[in-house]
XYZ file of C-alpha atoms in Angstrom:
552
model
C -9.850 38.767 -13.356
C -9.225 38.832 -17.079
C -6.942 41.865 -16.780
C -4.555 39.862 -14.631
C -4.508 36.614 -16.619
C -2.339 35.792 -19.580
C -4.244 35.293 -22.822
C -2.563 31.894 -23.192
C -4.312 30.625 -20.074
C -7.040 28.209 -21.248
C -10.490 28.633 -19.761
C -10.770 24.894 -19.116
C -7.408 24.641 -17.369
C -8.143 27.677 -15.239
C -11.591 26.377 -14.285
C -10.139 22.994 -13.305
C -7.568 24.566 -10.955
C -10.169 26.866 -9.384
C -12.541 23.944 -8.786
C -9.762 21.853 -7.220
C -8.785 24.662 -4.861
C -12.419 25.397 -3.994
C -13.004 21.748 -3.070
C -9.809 21.752 -0.990
C -10.772 24.908 0.906
C -14.334 23.655 1.392
C -13.048 20.459 2.979
C -10.776 22.412 5.325
C -13.627 24.616 6.565
C -16.025 21.671 6.923
C -13.502 19.849 9.121
C -13.052 22.948 11.284
C -16.785 23.311 11.816
C -17.121 19.571 12.515
C -14.500 19.774 15.286
C -16.145 22.653 17.159
C -17.563 20.344 19.812
C -14.039 19.251 20.820
C -12.849 22.847 21.248
C -15.067 24.049 24.076
C -12.441 24.032 26.847
C -8.715 24.789 27.025
C -7.597 21.158 27.003
C -9.744 20.421 23.977
C -8.853 23.592 22.080
C -5.078 23.389 22.658
C -4.453 19.616 22.878
C -7.519 17.926 21.431
C -8.246 16.418 24.851
C -4.898 14.551 24.792
C -6.640 11.833 22.798
C -5.179 12.204 19.309
C -4.222 8.969 17.548
C -0.921 8.041 15.854
C -1.859 8.859 12.264
C -3.186 12.324 13.061
C -0.290 13.127 15.387
C 2.366 11.855 12.965
C 0.908 13.789 10.048
C 0.451 16.897 12.223
C 4.127 16.642 13.166
C 5.233 16.173 9.567
C 3.080 18.864 7.996
C 4.088 21.376 10.674
C 7.715 20.457 9.950
C 7.652 20.893 6.167
C 6.170 24.154 4.950
C 6.210 25.984 1.625
C 9.490 27.494 2.769
C 11.014 24.023 2.451
C 9.420 23.201 -0.903
C 9.907 26.583 -2.600
C 12.801 28.183 -0.723
C 15.125 25.679 0.915
C 14.775 22.952 -1.730
C 15.642 25.458 -4.429
C 18.489 27.136 -2.560
C 20.204 24.062 -1.172
C 19.529 22.018 -4.267
C 21.334 24.683 -6.292
C 24.238 24.806 -3.832
C 24.686 21.095 -3.149
C 23.170 19.405 -6.179
C 21.622 15.964 -5.688
C 23.522 15.677 -2.384
C 20.902 18.032 -0.913
C 18.836 14.840 -0.527
C 20.923 14.238 2.616
C 19.057 17.149 4.228
C 15.776 15.315 3.714
C 17.250 12.078 5.036
C 18.559 13.953 8.083
C 15.106 15.443 8.629
C 13.611 11.946 8.563
C 16.172 10.207 10.794
C 17.273 12.937 13.202
C 14.334 15.333 12.983
C 11.581 12.711 13.048
C 12.672 9.191 14.061
C 15.063 10.120 16.886
C 12.903 13.039 18.002
C 9.980 10.670 18.551
C 12.146 8.010 20.200
C 13.976 10.372 22.551
C 11.271 12.957 23.293
C 7.900 11.402 22.484
C 7.086 9.188 25.448
C 8.775 11.225 28.171
C 7.212 14.451 26.917
C 3.730 12.906 26.916
C 4.102 11.417 30.410
C 5.733 14.380 32.163
C 3.565 17.089 30.604
C 0.415 15.263 31.673
C 1.866 14.703 35.151
C 2.646 18.427 35.452
C -0.605 19.370 33.663
C 1.260 21.642 31.258
C -0.128 22.610 27.861
C 2.702 24.743 26.433
C 6.481 24.696 26.433
C 6.815 27.843 28.605
C 4.400 26.285 31.103
C 6.608 23.170 31.136
C 9.678 25.250 31.987
C 7.749 27.079 34.694
C 6.505 23.940 36.458
C 9.450 21.639 35.808
C 11.920 24.176 37.223
C 9.490 25.857 39.626
C 10.203 29.265 38.127
C 7.784 31.977 37.038
C 10.703 33.890 35.536
C 11.667 31.045 33.203
C 8.029 30.612 32.182
C 7.627 34.287 31.279
C 10.990 34.439 29.517
C 10.130 31.394 27.404
C 6.708 32.827 26.547
C 8.258 36.101 25.391
C 10.796 34.238 23.240
C 8.015 32.192 21.626
C 5.880 35.278 21.007
C 8.699 37.289 19.413
C 10.299 34.643 17.231
C 7.247 32.797 15.916
C 5.829 35.880 14.151
C 8.607 36.303 11.540
C 8.672 32.517 11.160
C 4.949 32.593 10.397
C 5.335 35.462 7.913
C 8.013 33.574 6.013
C 5.533 30.798 5.172
C 4.029 32.941 2.441
C 7.378 33.325 0.710
C 7.370 31.867 -2.789
C 3.589 31.560 -3.099
C 3.289 34.478 -5.506
C 5.726 32.935 -7.981
C 3.908 29.627 -7.952
C 0.502 31.227 -8.473
C 1.866 33.400 -11.255
C 2.961 30.226 -13.026
C -0.175 28.217 -12.221
C -2.806 30.842 -13.009
C -1.004 33.069 -15.475
C -1.140 36.244 -13.397
C 0.650 39.065 -15.170
C 0.889 41.061 -11.937
C 2.813 38.995 -9.389
C 2.043 41.386 -6.514
C -1.697 41.050 -7.128
C -1.370 37.274 -7.170
C 0.543 37.354 -3.907
C -1.891 39.620 -2.049
C -4.889 37.594 -3.199
C -3.518 34.241 -2.110
C -2.080 35.529 1.179
C -5.467 36.986 2.147
C -7.396 33.863 1.099
C -4.963 31.556 2.871
C -4.974 33.668 6.057
C -8.786 33.883 6.223
C -9.442 30.204 5.567
C -6.733 28.989 7.950
C -8.174 31.286 10.596
C -11.694 29.918 10.099
C -10.877 26.256 10.657
C -8.379 26.805 13.496
C -10.636 29.246 15.349
C -13.611 26.926 14.966
C -12.042 23.571 15.764
C -8.767 24.245 17.573
C -6.103 21.535 17.720
C -8.348 18.681 16.570
C -9.371 20.572 13.435
C -5.724 21.348 12.799
C -4.740 17.695 13.266
C -7.433 16.321 10.942
C -6.715 18.972 8.316
C -3.005 18.219 8.645
C -3.777 14.597 7.851
C -5.670 15.545 4.683
C -2.994 18.056 3.713
C -0.309 15.459 4.398
C -1.917 13.033 1.950
C -1.885 15.803 -0.672
C 1.783 16.476 0.045
C 2.736 12.796 -0.308
C 0.894 12.359 -3.597
C 2.005 15.734 -4.900
C 5.745 15.381 -4.290
C 5.862 11.918 -5.905
C 3.961 13.200 -8.947
C 6.177 16.291 -9.289
C 9.413 14.290 -9.121
C 8.131 11.863 -11.735
C 7.075 14.690 -14.064
C 10.332 16.650 -13.714
C 12.551 13.604 -14.255
C 10.426 12.501 -17.193
C 10.953 15.911 -18.812
C 14.719 15.292 -18.649
C 14.715 11.768 -20.028
C 14.357 9.976 -16.698
C 16.717 9.770 -13.721
C 19.721 8.709 -15.783
C 19.150 11.452 -18.332
C 18.691 14.093 -15.635
C 21.876 13.033 -13.797
C 23.874 13.010 -17.030
C 22.599 16.451 -18.053
C 23.344 17.843 -14.586
C 26.925 16.547 -14.674
C 27.491 17.904 -18.192
C 26.023 21.374 -17.594
C 27.076 22.053 -13.992
C 29.898 19.653 -13.120
C 30.252 16.205 -11.587
C 30.317 17.573 -8.038
C 26.575 18.332 -8.289
C 25.841 14.664 -8.875
C 28.329 13.401 -6.299
C 27.550 11.738 -2.967
C 28.370 14.732 -0.741
C 28.001 17.595 -3.211
C 29.989 20.744 -3.764
C 29.969 22.046 -0.138
C 29.929 19.029 2.202
C 30.805 20.894 5.434
C 28.103 23.514 4.954
C 25.742 20.649 4.100
C 26.345 19.186 7.565
C 25.380 22.500 9.214
C 22.158 22.606 7.173
C 21.290 19.065 8.264
C 21.924 19.918 11.933
C 19.831 23.095 11.873
C 16.861 21.676 9.981
C 16.876 18.289 11.754
C 18.046 18.727 15.338
C 16.229 22.048 15.489
C 12.823 20.358 15.669
C 13.699 19.078 19.147
C 13.440 22.596 20.529
C 10.573 24.087 18.517
C 7.426 24.503 20.663
C 5.008 23.872 17.773
C 6.763 20.549 17.059
C 7.272 19.271 20.608
C 3.689 20.261 21.387
C 2.464 17.436 19.157
C 3.730 14.918 21.728
C 1.557 16.506 24.440
C -1.640 15.425 22.696
C -0.965 11.834 21.596
C -3.303 9.260 23.094
C -1.273 6.241 24.276
C 2.055 4.429 24.469
C 1.200 2.219 21.509
C 0.244 5.282 19.485
C 3.685 6.768 20.093
C 5.341 3.672 18.604
C 3.081 3.760 15.548
C 3.469 7.512 15.199
C 7.251 7.167 15.159
C 7.157 4.896 12.114
C 4.509 6.922 10.273
C 6.259 10.242 10.909
C 9.620 8.909 9.730
C 8.218 7.494 6.490
C 6.318 10.735 5.847
C 9.473 12.801 6.348
C 11.565 10.528 4.163
C 9.135 10.892 1.263
C 8.243 14.576 1.603
C 11.538 16.073 2.795
C 13.733 13.640 0.883
C 11.631 14.208 -2.216
C 11.705 18.012 -1.940
C 15.480 18.241 -1.579
C 16.081 15.560 -4.227
C 13.905 17.563 -6.610
C 15.787 20.756 -5.778
C 19.044 19.040 -6.709
C 18.077 19.317 -10.387
C 17.402 23.049 -10.186
C 20.523 23.896 -12.203
C 18.968 22.212 -15.236
C 16.287 24.896 -15.291
C 17.941 27.988 -13.754
C 21.595 28.843 -14.354
C 21.697 32.224 -12.577
C 19.111 32.522 -9.766
C 20.004 36.123 -8.931
C 19.197 37.204 -12.470
C 15.746 35.593 -12.206
C 14.695 36.766 -8.771
C 16.741 34.719 -6.326
C 16.715 31.133 -5.113
C 12.940 31.238 -4.625
C 12.555 31.368 -8.407
C 14.175 27.961 -8.992
C 11.339 25.581 -8.085
C 8.551 27.669 -9.744
C 10.672 27.963 -12.909
C 11.291 24.220 -12.849
C 7.562 23.539 -12.563
C 6.705 26.029 -15.285
C 9.063 24.319 -17.732
C 8.422 20.705 -16.751
C 4.705 20.534 -15.944
C 2.243 20.653 -18.842
C -0.819 19.087 -17.202
C -3.373 21.498 -15.699
C -4.514 18.795 -13.286
C -0.973 18.159 -12.030
C -0.344 21.891 -11.678
C -3.534 22.091 -9.616
C -2.197 19.310 -7.372
C 1.069 21.225 -6.977
C -0.767 24.413 -6.012
C -2.747 22.491 -3.381
C 0.500 20.823 -2.232
C 2.120 24.189 -1.511
C -1.064 25.543 0.077
C -1.225 22.422 2.263
C 2.388 22.799 3.317
C 1.853 26.471 4.173
C -1.545 26.222 5.869
C -0.610 23.221 8.028
C 2.482 24.944 9.374
C 0.661 28.274 9.736
C -2.133 26.687 11.776
C 0.366 25.021 14.128
C 2.349 28.221 14.616
C -0.586 30.541 15.326
C -2.179 27.997 17.676
C 1.118 27.758 19.570
C 1.496 31.552 19.684
C -2.053 32.271 20.864
C -2.096 29.527 23.507
C 1.307 30.563 24.846
C 0.371 34.237 25.116
C -2.992 33.435 26.733
C -1.962 30.720 29.191
C 1.563 31.863 30.044
C 1.402 35.678 29.968
C -2.182 36.951 30.130
C -3.555 34.418 32.608
C -2.413 35.324 36.110
C -0.349 38.360 35.059
C -2.636 40.583 32.996
C -5.941 39.076 34.149
C -6.281 37.372 37.517
C -6.252 33.584 37.186
C -9.540 33.167 39.097
C -11.265 35.405 36.540
C -9.926 33.401 33.586
C -12.659 30.809 33.148
C -12.235 28.028 30.573
C -14.661 29.796 28.262
C -12.837 33.110 28.594
C -9.427 31.538 27.938
C -10.661 29.866 24.763
C -12.258 33.141 23.638
C -9.002 35.069 24.169
C -7.038 32.422 22.283
C -9.431 32.689 19.361
C -9.088 36.473 19.302
C -5.299 36.207 19.402
C -5.384 33.685 16.554
C -6.961 36.381 14.397
C -4.353 38.905 15.552
C -1.378 36.629 14.859
C -2.648 35.603 11.424
C -3.323 39.242 10.512
C 0.124 40.401 11.657
C 1.839 37.611 9.738
C -0.131 38.342 6.573
C 0.637 42.077 6.776
C 4.360 41.431 7.288
C 4.371 39.009 4.369
C 2.632 41.526 2.080
C 5.009 44.332 3.105
C 7.946 42.027 2.445
C 6.677 41.387 -1.065
C 5.623 44.906 -2.028
C 8.775 46.581 -0.716
C 11.116 43.701 -1.539
C 12.382 43.465 2.041
C 14.160 40.152 1.518
C 15.584 40.140 5.051
C 12.159 39.419 6.532
C 11.876 36.172 4.594
C 15.408 35.303 5.684
C 14.336 35.694 9.299
C 13.014 32.127 9.283
C 16.573 30.907 9.718
C 17.105 33.329 12.600
C 13.742 32.426 14.184
C 14.419 28.700 13.927
C 17.920 29.124 15.340
C 16.736 31.318 18.225
C 13.886 29.038 19.314
C 15.784 25.778 18.958
C 18.999 27.273 20.350
C 17.229 28.566 23.452
C 14.906 25.627 24.158
C 16.452 22.418 22.851
C 19.000 21.671 25.578
C 16.910 22.886 28.572
C 13.890 20.895 27.404
C 15.813 17.705 26.576
C 17.809 17.625 29.806
C 14.752 18.722 31.775
C 13.006 15.524 30.684
C 15.890 13.218 31.568
C 17.946 14.718 34.390
C 17.002 15.687 37.928
C 20.107 17.832 38.285
C 19.439 20.498 35.664
C 19.468 23.858 37.437
C 17.533 27.061 36.880
C 20.782 28.868 36.236
C 21.658 26.420 33.470
C 18.254 26.826 31.815
C 18.561 30.619 31.961
C 22.057 30.365 30.478
C 20.677 28.260 27.614
C 17.972 30.860 26.932
C 20.481 33.717 26.937
C 22.985 31.931 24.718
C 20.365 30.962 22.152
C 18.913 34.463 21.865
C 22.296 36.233 21.986
C 23.750 34.226 19.113
C 20.532 34.594 17.112
C 20.647 38.359 17.577
C 24.295 38.453 16.544
C 23.385 36.566 13.394
C 20.479 38.956 12.752
C 22.704 42.023 13.098
C 25.221 40.547 10.668
C 22.445 39.764 8.211
C 20.907 43.252 8.350
C 24.244 45.092 8.190
C 25.726 42.729 5.593
C 28.620 42.209 8.001
C 30.441 38.943 8.485
C 33.074 37.450 10.754
C 35.144 34.302 11.016
C 35.157 33.523 7.339
C 37.113 30.318 6.863
C 38.401 28.733 3.679
C 38.912 24.994 4.017
C 41.662 23.030 2.311
C 39.075 21.774 -0.181
C 38.376 25.358 -1.209
C 34.969 25.450 0.488
C 34.254 28.776 2.222
C 32.326 29.046 5.485
C 30.892 32.250 6.964
C 30.090 31.722 10.634
C 27.785 34.756 10.678
C 25.427 32.817 8.399
C 22.155 32.174 10.329
C 22.272 28.490 9.402
C 25.787 27.905 10.711
C 25.180 30.122 13.731
C 21.935 28.344 14.607
C 23.499 24.890 14.309
C 26.491 25.884 16.449
C 24.195 27.437 19.025
C 22.256 24.189 19.484
C 25.430 22.148 19.776
C 26.963 24.651 22.205
C 23.950 24.717 24.549
C 23.878 20.913 24.594
C 27.296 21.187 26.261
C 26.619 24.394 28.196
C 23.468 23.331 30.083
C 24.893 20.172 31.756
C 28.192 21.943 32.451
C 26.520 24.920 34.152
C 24.240 22.515 36.033
C 27.279 20.635 37.314
C 28.798 23.880 38.596
C 25.622 25.287 40.173
C 23.669 22.264 41.436
C 25.047 22.130 44.971
C 24.761 25.899 45.372
C 21.104 25.947 44.291
C 20.267 23.055 46.617
C 22.066 24.746 49.519
C 20.249 28.060 48.939
C 16.890 26.340 48.549
C 16.536 27.426 44.919
C 16.347 23.795 43.872
C 14.338 21.321 45.951
C 15.461 17.680 45.366
C 12.288 16.296 46.964
C 10.076 18.293 44.606
C 12.173 17.142 41.643
C 11.811 13.512 42.798
C 8.050 14.047 42.893
C 8.091 15.338 39.299
C 10.087 12.349 38.058
C 7.925 9.895 39.995
C 5.596 9.818 36.986
C 8.084 7.541 35.224
C 7.946 5.028 38.092
C 4.173 4.813 38.364
C 2.579 1.361 38.276
C -0.071 0.805 35.585
C -2.514 -2.060 35.098
C -2.369 -3.555 31.604
C -5.212 -5.657 30.182
C -4.533 -9.278 29.200
C -4.988 -8.530 25.496
C -2.160 -5.998 25.697
C 0.179 -8.292 27.644
C -0.470 -11.762 26.219
C 3.258 -12.391 25.783
C 3.966 -11.986 29.505
C 0.908 -14.121 30.349
C 2.225 -17.040 28.260
C 5.664 -16.724 29.886
C 4.067 -16.934 33.345
C 2.149 -20.104 32.378
C 5.349 -21.796 31.153
C 7.056 -20.999 34.450
């Protein structure tokens, strides 16, 4: 390893970081092996037996939400563009992407998915709308668009490890860490399934909370505290980068919409609600998830807002992904703290990676292979779990290979595909899923229209990105320029458009589908009957009502 390490790297500092990472990886594997007994059937492997508590579910939601792409890529890019106002993105993630997502989707998702006995989002569409076609279409969309999303998680890792371990060859650093991360994530997910992922997410979430607070404190301290950092930022870059809404407030709104509202339609995020244990756990999980998001997301984007103090020209130093690593290199002098930061980024990447590959493998197995490639009666519980484990290996391998190719051949577009992937998945699924939970009058035609619109606009954005083309460039009166071919703007508009499109198409097609027998009102009433079911509550859980009855 000596050939790849800078001579300035101290043996003690290097040993400390290696030991910290070894302990971290050892804990992850131990948890995976411990959870094997809960991953023997499909329900246990995919949903943890639907008995996951509020802390594990909330942290699983948060760690799947915030990956290394957020910490290294988005925090650096949007912090450079918006300044300290980029903190609004983190606040939006906490309020809209976490708090309201749990309030609006949490309970109804848990109740209806158990009533329908669905384990994946495509399966939900198939049973809720009584349509094999919608189920297969959703499964294909998930399969296609989660792979580039997964590959993008590795983006930025090489730069961080070059800084942390003194690698002189950045490509070698990248390949080493991608392979290690892929193998170790595979081990604990394959062994323990969802429960191993949830417990590891909790541990990784603790690391992320501690790490982001420590990083912010260290960076601000290097600039003379918060006041000193704000003053320096205003003097070197302009007052607009310390202002309330930043230099590009309209574009900032689109970023908030995409990264916050988008979670409502992402299968790996919504899937967390399938597994939570009880009603009370949903209430607790809502609070925990919101606080987690406020600290981690708010902290990441707040930190990125000071990027201009460390990097004046990102393109000259390797792009926006260079901002956060450069900041850490200049501000962090403690080997222990740098080790924490490395584990923070690994935690953010591995937690999201595990959620994505588990979603991909379960969707492909349960929604495409079972019943269509292999007869359902031949797909025993044991065989389904085995196939999912094999596909986990395949998905992790494909993602790692794509990530390595992206790095070695400098194919920057692949990393940029995260925006397209997020926009496509959320654009296609958000409105059909949301209205499917709340309205009996959503039609199959409307759901199909939502799928088509989401994918069509995502593909248009992809074509523009690959061909460097653009359309509908608008210059506002404030001087701010907007390019509507940008994947972020396109994805946000797509979600907003389908939220209008799905109920409108349903209104126009409902009577026709009922008349033709495509939509059966009685069957829909049966599906929604789960929300009217009577439940017996123990006295200890209803003491308030008991006291009221006594007073009467």
